[in-house]
Structure formats: C-alpha cells, structure tokens
Amino acid sequence: MTSGNITLTIIKPDAFTSGKAGKIIAHLEAEGYAVRAARVMRLTEAQAGEFYAVHRERPFYKSLVSFMTSGTCMPMVLEKAGAVAALRKSIGATDPKEADAGTVRKLYAESKERNAIHASDSDENAARESRFFFSEAELIAAK
Ligand code: CMP
C-alpha cells in the first residue's frame, strides 16, 4: 500500500442505510479497487465536523454534518494504481444529476448532498483521511 495507490472513501448514510453498500463495493471491486481497511460506524457530530472542517464556512456545512451523523456509514481504504484520480472518476460529479453514466453517484446517489460516497481529493488528503478513521496498526496490517 504505497502513497499514490491508496484513497479513502466513505459509503455515506444515504447509501449505507438503504442497503447499497454491497452493490457499491462490488462495483468498485469490478473496477479494480481492493478494499484494504473498512469500518462500519456512526459518526459523532464532532467527528463529522472535524472531517468536513474545510467546508466550515460553506452554507451547506450544518446540513452536511447533520446528514453525515444521521445514520451508519462505511469508511474504507481502497488500493489501485493512481487511486485518488481514478476513484474521483469512478464516483462521478458531486451532483448525481451531473454525474456521468455508469458512475457510483449516477447509479446510487439521491442528491447533491445525499450523494452516496466520498473520495479523497489528493494523495495528501487520502493519507490524512485514512489516519482519521484507521489506526497506524490497521493501516500497517492492510499493507
Ligand atoms: P463530498 O464532495 O464528498 O464532500 C463535501 C460534501 O458536501 C459533498 O460530497 C456533498 O455531500 C456536500 N455538498 C457539496 N456541495 C453541496 C451543496 N451545494 N449543497 C449541499 N451539499 C453539498
């Protein structure tokens, strides 16, 4: 598991609680991603607030934190060559209405906010976000 080949994804509460996690994981595995770490959890308000701190000043921040704490979600570390760019392509645009056909959000997302899945936007954030959810021991074990 080397930098450049890993990314952090979250199957968000809209998709997880409506039973779409299995289909989304199967979709990603079929596209060549390997699940290296995974957890099923419900984010606390503090965790969601910290994870999305970069959006703190945005008008949708409060609603986003409320959505992300509304039910169970599933953070995962995925491995594939060029994982960060590849996964952003695989999941599609933030708004499912604008997402390309065959992307995870086109297939499974409800709306711009309830958009089924998160993906890291840089290698640096992939490493930071992986450490947010998983211990060093879990990340080492995943190698
Ligand atoms: P993501 O890109 O994974 O991380 C930021 C999240 O904020 C995004 O997914 C959506 O869930 C949410 N988001 C982004 N833009 C908007 C918006 N304009 N209105 C509501 N939610 C948004």
mmCIF file of C-alpha atoms and ligand atoms in Angstrom:
data_model
loop_
_atom_site.group_PDB
_atom_site.id
_atom_site.type_symbol
_atom_site.label_atom_id
_atom_site.label_comp_id
_atom_site.label_asym_id
_atom_site.label_seq_id
_atom_site.Cartn_x
_atom_site.Cartn_y
_atom_site.Cartn_z
ATOM 1 C CA MET A 1 0.000 0.000 0.000
ATOM 2 C CA THR A 2 2.050 2.969 -1.214
ATOM 3 C CA SER A 3 1.166 6.651 -1.435
ATOM 4 C CA GLY A 4 -0.316 7.331 -4.854
ATOM 5 C CA ASN A 5 -2.086 3.978 -4.813
ATOM 6 C CA ILE A 6 -4.482 4.457 -1.914
ATOM 7 C CA THR A 7 -7.517 6.607 -1.313
ATOM 8 C CA LEU A 8 -10.140 6.985 1.388
ATOM 9 C CA THR A 9 -13.776 6.508 0.587
ATOM 10 C CA ILE A 10 -16.921 6.643 2.718
ATOM 11 C CA ILE A 11 -20.169 4.977 1.777
ATOM 12 C CA LYS A 12 -22.387 7.716 3.179
ATOM 13 C CA PRO A 13 -25.504 7.188 5.359
ATOM 14 C CA ASP A 14 -27.993 7.570 2.478
ATOM 15 C CA ALA A 15 -26.422 4.656 0.597
ATOM 16 C CA PHE A 16 -25.460 2.507 3.591
ATOM 17 C CA THR A 17 -28.805 2.664 5.393
ATOM 18 C CA SER A 18 -30.718 1.898 2.198
ATOM 19 C CA GLY A 19 -28.706 -1.290 1.683
ATOM 20 C CA LYS A 20 -26.498 -0.201 -1.206
ATOM 21 C CA ALA A 21 -23.083 -0.858 0.378
ATOM 22 C CA GLY A 22 -22.707 -4.322 -1.131
ATOM 23 C CA LYS A 23 -23.556 -3.128 -4.629
ATOM 24 C CA ILE A 24 -21.182 -0.171 -4.345
ATOM 25 C CA ILE A 25 -18.304 -2.356 -3.095
ATOM 26 C CA ALA A 26 -18.950 -4.884 -5.883
ATOM 27 C CA HIS A 27 -18.983 -2.029 -8.422
ATOM 28 C CA LEU A 28 -15.638 -0.731 -7.118
ATOM 29 C CA GLU A 29 -14.023 -4.190 -6.969
ATOM 30 C CA ALA A 30 -15.114 -4.802 -10.568
ATOM 31 C CA GLU A 31 -13.248 -1.599 -11.477
ATOM 32 C CA GLY A 32 -10.063 -2.922 -9.888
ATOM 33 C CA TYR A 33 -10.107 -1.401 -6.391
ATOM 34 C CA ALA A 34 -9.082 -3.599 -3.464
ATOM 35 C CA VAL A 35 -10.552 -2.928 -0.006
ATOM 36 C CA ARG A 36 -7.593 -2.672 2.393
ATOM 37 C CA ALA A 37 -9.405 -1.437 5.523
ATOM 38 C CA ALA A 38 -13.072 -0.966 6.363
ATOM 39 C CA ARG A 39 -15.245 0.027 9.299
ATOM 40 C CA VAL A 40 -18.975 0.307 9.913
ATOM 41 C CA MET A 41 -19.732 3.207 12.224
ATOM 42 C CA ARG A 42 -21.919 6.182 13.001
ATOM 43 C CA LEU A 43 -20.012 9.454 13.042
ATOM 44 C CA THR A 44 -20.409 11.740 16.040
ATOM 45 C CA GLU A 45 -21.126 15.408 15.406
ATOM 46 C CA ALA A 46 -17.555 16.209 16.500
ATOM 47 C CA GLN A 47 -16.096 13.672 14.067
ATOM 48 C CA ALA A 48 -18.214 14.831 11.120
ATOM 49 C CA GLY A 49 -17.479 18.478 11.961
ATOM 50 C CA GLU A 50 -13.750 17.803 12.026
ATOM 51 C CA PHE A 51 -13.750 15.652 8.891
ATOM 52 C CA TYR A 52 -15.534 18.384 6.912
ATOM 53 C CA ALA A 53 -13.808 21.331 8.661
ATOM 54 C CA VAL A 54 -12.611 22.595 5.268
ATOM 55 C CA HIS A 55 -16.287 23.330 4.435
ATOM 56 C CA ARG A 56 -16.992 25.118 7.759
ATOM 57 C CA GLU A 57 -17.797 28.453 6.111
ATOM 58 C CA ARG A 58 -19.986 26.962 3.372
ATOM 59 C CA PRO A 59 -23.782 27.413 3.586
ATOM 60 C CA PHE A 60 -24.322 23.626 3.456
ATOM 61 C CA TYR A 61 -21.938 22.772 6.327
ATOM 62 C CA LYS A 62 -24.535 22.394 9.106
ATOM 63 C CA SER A 63 -26.802 20.323 6.920
ATOM 64 C CA LEU A 64 -23.850 18.194 5.757
ATOM 65 C CA VAL A 65 -22.817 17.415 9.350
ATOM 66 C CA SER A 66 -26.420 16.604 10.219
ATOM 67 C CA PHE A 67 -26.698 14.246 7.203
ATOM 68 C CA MET A 68 -23.361 12.538 7.880
ATOM 69 C CA THR A 69 -24.369 11.846 11.501
ATOM 70 C CA SER A 70 -27.903 10.715 10.598
ATOM 71 C CA GLY A 71 -27.020 7.035 10.244
ATOM 72 C CA THR A 72 -24.360 4.407 9.754
ATOM 73 C CA CYS A 73 -21.600 4.941 7.225
ATOM 74 C CA MET A 74 -18.696 2.856 5.979
ATOM 75 C CA PRO A 75 -15.207 4.368 5.639
ATOM 76 C CA MET A 76 -12.757 2.274 3.604
ATOM 77 C CA VAL A 77 -9.189 2.484 2.371
ATOM 78 C CA LEU A 78 -9.051 1.429 -1.279
ATOM 79 C CA GLU A 79 -5.982 0.488 -3.279
ATOM 80 C CA LYS A 80 -5.499 0.806 -7.031
ATOM 81 C CA ALA A 81 -2.816 2.408 -9.231
ATOM 82 C CA GLY A 82 -3.472 6.159 -9.217
ATOM 83 C CA ALA A 83 -6.286 5.600 -6.723
ATOM 84 C CA VAL A 84 -7.192 9.228 -5.939
ATOM 85 C CA ALA A 85 -7.809 10.367 -9.518
ATOM 86 C CA ALA A 86 -9.259 7.000 -10.511
ATOM 87 C CA LEU A 87 -11.841 6.977 -7.714
ATOM 88 C CA ARG A 88 -12.979 10.531 -8.358
ATOM 89 C CA LYS A 89 -13.663 9.478 -11.940
ATOM 90 C CA SER A 90 -15.430 6.285 -10.811
ATOM 91 C CA ILE A 91 -17.779 8.111 -8.427
ATOM 92 C CA GLY A 92 -18.698 10.995 -10.768
ATOM 93 C CA ALA A 93 -19.701 14.622 -10.144
ATOM 94 C CA THR A 94 -20.858 15.819 -6.695
ATOM 95 C CA ASP A 95 -24.399 16.264 -8.022
ATOM 96 C CA PRO A 96 -25.727 12.949 -9.379
ATOM 97 C CA LYS A 97 -27.693 14.904 -11.996
ATOM 98 C CA GLU A 98 -24.338 15.961 -13.474
ATOM 99 C CA ALA A 99 -22.549 12.626 -12.976
ATOM 100 C CA ASP A 100 -21.539 10.548 -15.994
ATOM 101 C CA ALA A 101 -23.482 7.385 -16.792
ATOM 102 C CA GLY A 102 -22.134 4.329 -15.000
ATOM 103 C CA THR A 103 -20.583 6.262 -12.100
ATOM 104 C CA VAL A 104 -21.403 5.367 -8.491
ATOM 105 C CA ARG A 105 -23.248 8.624 -7.895
ATOM 106 C CA LYS A 106 -25.262 8.355 -11.115
ATOM 107 C CA LEU A 107 -26.290 4.838 -10.099
ATOM 108 C CA TYR A 108 -26.806 5.236 -6.349
ATOM 109 C CA ALA A 109 -26.906 8.878 -5.153
ATOM 110 C CA GLU A 110 -30.073 10.762 -4.237
ATOM 111 C CA SER A 111 -28.986 14.414 -4.396
ATOM 112 C CA LYS A 112 -26.018 16.794 -4.292
ATOM 113 C CA GLU A 113 -25.853 16.410 -0.504
ATOM 114 C CA ARG A 114 -27.039 12.808 -0.149
ATOM 115 C CA ASN A 115 -24.549 11.694 -2.770
ATOM 116 C CA ALA A 116 -23.759 8.128 -1.647
ATOM 117 C CA ILE A 117 -19.981 8.264 -1.489
ATOM 118 C CA HIS A 118 -16.936 10.361 -0.585
ATOM 119 C CA ALA A 119 -13.500 10.211 -2.196
ATOM 120 C CA SER A 120 -10.255 11.942 -1.150
ATOM 121 C CA ASP A 121 -9.194 14.765 -3.475
ATOM 122 C CA SER A 122 -5.388 14.434 -3.164
ATOM 123 C CA ASP A 123 -2.755 11.918 -2.041
ATOM 124 C CA GLU A 124 -2.068 14.129 0.976
ATOM 125 C CA ASN A 125 -5.744 14.127 1.979
ATOM 126 C CA ALA A 126 -6.004 10.375 1.286
ATOM 127 C CA ALA A 127 -3.252 9.783 3.870
ATOM 128 C CA ARG A 128 -4.767 12.272 6.342
ATOM 129 C CA GLU A 129 -8.309 10.905 5.952
ATOM 130 C CA SER A 130 -7.082 7.279 6.232
ATOM 131 C CA ARG A 131 -5.444 8.149 9.559
ATOM 132 C CA PHE A 132 -8.668 9.908 10.614
ATOM 133 C CA PHE A 133 -10.561 6.594 10.540
ATOM 134 C CA PHE A 134 -7.899 3.910 10.942
ATOM 135 C CA SER A 135 -5.057 3.365 13.404
ATOM 136 C CA GLU A 136 -1.453 3.051 12.265
ATOM 137 C CA ALA A 137 -1.692 -0.653 13.174
ATOM 138 C CA GLU A 138 -4.742 -1.128 10.934
ATOM 139 C CA LEU A 139 -3.050 0.707 8.075
ATOM 140 C CA ILE A 140 0.154 -1.310 8.506
ATOM 141 C CA ALA A 141 -1.847 -4.554 8.652
ATOM 142 C CA ALA A 142 -3.514 -3.543 5.379
ATOM 143 C CA LYS A 143 -0.160 -3.441 3.561
HETATM 144 P P1 CMP B 1 -18.135 15.410 -0.956
HETATM 145 O O1 CMP B 1 -17.623 16.073 -2.189
HETATM 146 O O2 CMP B 1 -17.785 14.007 -0.680
HETATM 147 O O3 CMP B 1 -17.702 16.303 0.315
HETATM 148 C C1 CMP B 1 -18.384 17.513 0.589
HETATM 149 C C2 CMP B 1 -19.843 17.194 0.638
HETATM 150 O O4 CMP B 1 -20.684 18.292 0.883
HETATM 151 C C3 CMP B 1 -20.301 16.699 -0.741
HETATM 152 O O5 CMP B 1 -19.722 15.466 -1.004
HETATM 153 C C4 CMP B 1 -21.786 16.724 -0.546
HETATM 154 O O6 CMP B 1 -22.246 15.641 0.267
HETATM 155 C C5 CMP B 1 -21.916 18.023 0.238
HETATM 156 N N1 CMP B 1 -22.174 19.162 -0.643
HETATM 157 C C6 CMP B 1 -21.338 19.744 -1.507
HETATM 158 N N2 CMP B 1 -21.927 20.795 -2.132
HETATM 159 C C7 CMP B 1 -23.163 20.862 -1.637
HETATM 160 C C8 CMP B 1 -24.253 21.740 -1.859
HETATM 161 N N3 CMP B 1 -24.182 22.752 -2.718
HETATM 162 N N4 CMP B 1 -25.373 21.514 -1.167
HETATM 163 C C9 CMP B 1 -25.442 20.513 -0.279
HETATM 164 N N5 CMP B 1 -24.429 19.652 -0.017
HETATM 165 C C10 CMP B 1 -23.311 19.825 -0.682
#
